[in-house]
């Protein structure tokens, strides 16, 4: 049998209103300040396998699936997935789950549904207010397909930031683990042996560089070279105290340029 409220032609077990009803239509579950309201789902395997519950005692809403709580929205509007509580510093979303292998879908999986093509893939974007409460985009992290070859699973990790104009790629880690800063192709125009980290400045007439800065007047900056077993084979370091530049090979100083 069917029950119709506000309609003479119910099209389900319970129908409230019909297409000719004007204004808002609502179903209200009321209780006192310590009660809970439920919308329950069951079958022959259980009378309450799923439910949506609102707890008036602390004003949270719970979603239960397969007889287990899967998601909760607390009184502050925080969304909790896989957990019922977190620290007081949360303002947004918390996802809890067991540790996952690198090759798995992980605890959060962001992907696109486009047909396969180069530069397609999931993205997480960060933003905030730039004038008053008007929002805009600040930065993004994306995992994308590296090529357009069908069945090829090579991908890259892209980091993008925004200056005064639109958002642009600032760094990329390609499928071989090479890091490109200021370039989207760290293997381009470089030797195969020297392309693990490539820093490029695309601004015309500008150079590119790395700065190593000590936080002490007596500190130093250094670049070390080691073998596969960790043995140091060379080092270049500069002293903040006396401004000298030293070169070591085989664990011994081979040359020094003083201030």
mmCIF file with all atom_site columns, N, CA and C in Angstrom, residues 223-225 232-237 245-256:
data_model
loop_
_atom_site.group_PDB
_atom_site.id
_atom_site.type_symbol
_atom_site.label_atom_id
_atom_site.label_alt_id
_atom_site.label_comp_id
_atom_site.label_asym_id
_atom_site.label_entity_id
_atom_site.label_seq_id
_atom_site.pdbx_PDB_ins_code
_atom_site.Cartn_x
_atom_site.Cartn_y
_atom_site.Cartn_z
_atom_site.occupancy
_atom_site.B_iso_or_equiv
_atom_site.pdbx_formal_charge
_atom_site.auth_seq_id
_atom_site.auth_comp_id
_atom_site.auth_asym_id
_atom_site.auth_atom_id
_atom_site.pdbx_PDB_model_num
ATOM 1  N N  . UNK A 1 223 ? 77.913 21.331 0.277  1.00 0.00 ? 223 UNK A N  1
ATOM 2  C CA . UNK A 1 223 ? 77.357 20.356 -0.650 1.00 0.00 ? 223 UNK A CA 1
ATOM 3  C C  . UNK A 1 223 ? 78.258 19.138 -0.602 1.00 0.00 ? 223 UNK A C  1
ATOM 4  N N  . UNK A 1 224 ? 77.677 17.966 -0.300 1.00 0.00 ? 224 UNK A N  1
ATOM 5  C CA . UNK A 1 224 ? 78.462 16.747 -0.178 1.00 0.00 ? 224 UNK A CA 1
ATOM 6  C C  . UNK A 1 224 ? 78.173 15.794 -1.329 1.00 0.00 ? 224 UNK A C  1
ATOM 7  N N  . UNK A 1 225 ? 79.164 14.985 -1.635 1.00 0.00 ? 225 UNK A N  1
ATOM 8  C CA . UNK A 1 225 ? 79.035 13.957 -2.674 1.00 0.00 ? 225 UNK A CA 1
ATOM 9  C C  . UNK A 1 225 ? 79.374 12.610 -2.040 1.00 0.00 ? 225 UNK A C  1
ATOM 10 N N  . UNK A 1 232 ? 81.574 9.408  1.999  1.00 0.00 ? 232 UNK A N  1
ATOM 11 C CA . UNK A 1 232 ? 81.792 10.713 1.384  1.00 0.00 ? 232 UNK A CA 1
ATOM 12 C C  . UNK A 1 232 ? 83.014 10.677 0.477  1.00 0.00 ? 232 UNK A C  1
ATOM 13 N N  . UNK A 1 233 ? 82.854 11.182 -0.740 1.00 0.00 ? 233 UNK A N  1
ATOM 14 C CA . UNK A 1 233 ? 83.975 11.216 -1.680 1.00 0.00 ? 233 UNK A CA 1
ATOM 15 C C  . UNK A 1 233 ? 84.407 12.650 -1.998 1.00 0.00 ? 233 UNK A C  1
ATOM 16 N N  . UNK A 1 234 ? 83.535 13.598 -1.668 1.00 0.00 ? 234 UNK A N  1
ATOM 17 C CA . UNK A 1 234 ? 83.900 14.989 -1.931 1.00 0.00 ? 234 UNK A CA 1
ATOM 18 C C  . UNK A 1 234 ? 82.955 15.940 -1.229 1.00 0.00 ? 234 UNK A C  1
ATOM 19 N N  . UNK A 1 235 ? 83.430 17.189 -1.053 1.00 0.00 ? 235 UNK A N  1
ATOM 20 C CA . UNK A 1 235 ? 82.605 18.194 -0.393 1.00 0.00 ? 235 UNK A CA 1
ATOM 21 C C  . UNK A 1 235 ? 83.100 19.582 -0.770 1.00 0.00 ? 235 UNK A C  1
ATOM 22 N N  . UNK A 1 236 ? 82.130 20.474 -0.931 1.00 0.00 ? 236 UNK A N  1
ATOM 23 C CA . UNK A 1 236 ? 82.434 21.889 -1.114 1.00 0.00 ? 236 UNK A CA 1
ATOM 24 C C  . UNK A 1 236 ? 81.702 22.622 -0.013 1.00 0.00 ? 236 UNK A C  1
ATOM 25 N N  . UNK A 1 237 ? 82.424 23.439 0.758  1.00 0.00 ? 237 UNK A N  1
ATOM 26 C CA . UNK A 1 237 ? 81.749 24.161 1.838  1.00 0.00 ? 237 UNK A CA 1
ATOM 27 C C  . UNK A 1 237 ? 82.358 25.549 2.019  1.00 0.00 ? 237 UNK A C  1
ATOM 28 N N  . UNK A 1 245 ? 86.186 29.423 1.095  1.00 0.00 ? 245 UNK A N  1
ATOM 29 C CA . UNK A 1 245 ? 85.558 28.353 0.344  1.00 0.00 ? 245 UNK A CA 1
ATOM 30 C C  . UNK A 1 245 ? 86.545 27.197 0.239  1.00 0.00 ? 245 UNK A C  1
ATOM 31 N N  . UNK A 1 246 ? 86.129 26.002 0.709  1.00 0.00 ? 246 UNK A N  1
ATOM 32 C CA . UNK A 1 246 ? 87.042 24.860 0.743  1.00 0.00 ? 246 UNK A CA 1
ATOM 33 C C  . UNK A 1 246 ? 86.505 23.704 -0.093 1.00 0.00 ? 246 UNK A C  1
ATOM 34 N N  . UNK A 1 247 ? 87.445 22.929 -0.640 1.00 0.00 ? 247 UNK A N  1
ATOM 35 C CA . UNK A 1 247 ? 87.096 21.771 -1.459 1.00 0.00 ? 247 UNK A CA 1
ATOM 36 C C  . UNK A 1 247 ? 87.770 20.544 -0.867 1.00 0.00 ? 247 UNK A C  1
ATOM 37 N N  . UNK A 1 248 ? 86.992 19.486 -0.622 1.00 0.00 ? 248 UNK A N  1
ATOM 38 C CA . UNK A 1 248 ? 87.533 18.247 -0.078 1.00 0.00 ? 248 UNK A CA 1
ATOM 39 C C  . UNK A 1 248 ? 87.353 17.114 -1.072 1.00 0.00 ? 248 UNK A C  1
ATOM 40 N N  . UNK A 1 249 ? 88.325 16.218 -1.119 1.00 0.00 ? 249 UNK A N  1
ATOM 41 C CA . UNK A 1 249 ? 88.211 14.981 -1.885 1.00 0.00 ? 249 UNK A CA 1
ATOM 42 C C  . UNK A 1 249 ? 88.741 13.849 -1.033 1.00 0.00 ? 249 UNK A C  1
ATOM 43 N N  . UNK A 1 250 ? 88.070 12.704 -1.051 1.00 0.00 ? 250 UNK A N  1
ATOM 44 C CA . UNK A 1 250 ? 88.513 11.556 -0.275 1.00 0.00 ? 250 UNK A CA 1
ATOM 45 C C  . UNK A 1 250 ? 88.617 11.827 1.197  1.00 0.00 ? 250 UNK A C  1
ATOM 46 N N  . UNK A 1 251 ? 87.853 12.761 1.727  1.00 0.00 ? 251 UNK A N  1
ATOM 47 C CA . UNK A 1 251 ? 87.870 13.052 3.153  1.00 0.00 ? 251 UNK A CA 1
ATOM 48 C C  . UNK A 1 251 ? 88.908 14.053 3.585  1.00 0.00 ? 251 UNK A C  1
ATOM 49 N N  . UNK A 1 252 ? 89.723 14.584 2.661  1.00 0.00 ? 252 UNK A N  1
ATOM 50 C CA . UNK A 1 252 ? 90.766 15.552 3.008  1.00 0.00 ? 252 UNK A CA 1
ATOM 51 C C  . UNK A 1 252 ? 90.619 16.808 2.160  1.00 0.00 ? 252 UNK A C  1
ATOM 52 N N  . UNK A 1 253 ? 90.955 17.936 2.750  1.00 0.00 ? 253 UNK A N  1
ATOM 53 C CA . UNK A 1 253 ? 90.883 19.189 2.015  1.00 0.00 ? 253 UNK A CA 1
ATOM 54 C C  . UNK A 1 253 ? 91.935 19.197 0.923  1.00 0.00 ? 253 UNK A C  1
ATOM 55 N N  . UNK A 1 254 ? 91.475 19.534 -0.281 1.00 0.00 ? 254 UNK A N  1
ATOM 56 C CA . UNK A 1 254 ? 92.387 19.561 -1.428 1.00 0.00 ? 254 UNK A CA 1
ATOM 57 C C  . UNK A 1 254 ? 92.681 20.981 -1.881 1.00 0.00 ? 254 UNK A C  1
ATOM 58 N N  . UNK A 1 255 ? 91.790 21.906 -1.616 1.00 0.00 ? 255 UNK A N  1
ATOM 59 C CA . UNK A 1 255 ? 91.989 23.278 -2.052 1.00 0.00 ? 255 UNK A CA 1
ATOM 60 C C  . UNK A 1 255 ? 91.128 24.207 -1.228 1.00 0.00 ? 255 UNK A C  1
ATOM 61 N N  . UNK A 1 256 ? 91.624 25.456 -1.054 1.00 0.00 ? 256 UNK A N  1
ATOM 62 C CA . UNK A 1 256 ? 90.865 26.461 -0.318 1.00 0.00 ? 256 UNK A CA 1
ATOM 63 C C  . UNK A 1 256 ? 91.046 27.803 -0.982 1.00 0.00 ? 256 UNK A C  1
#
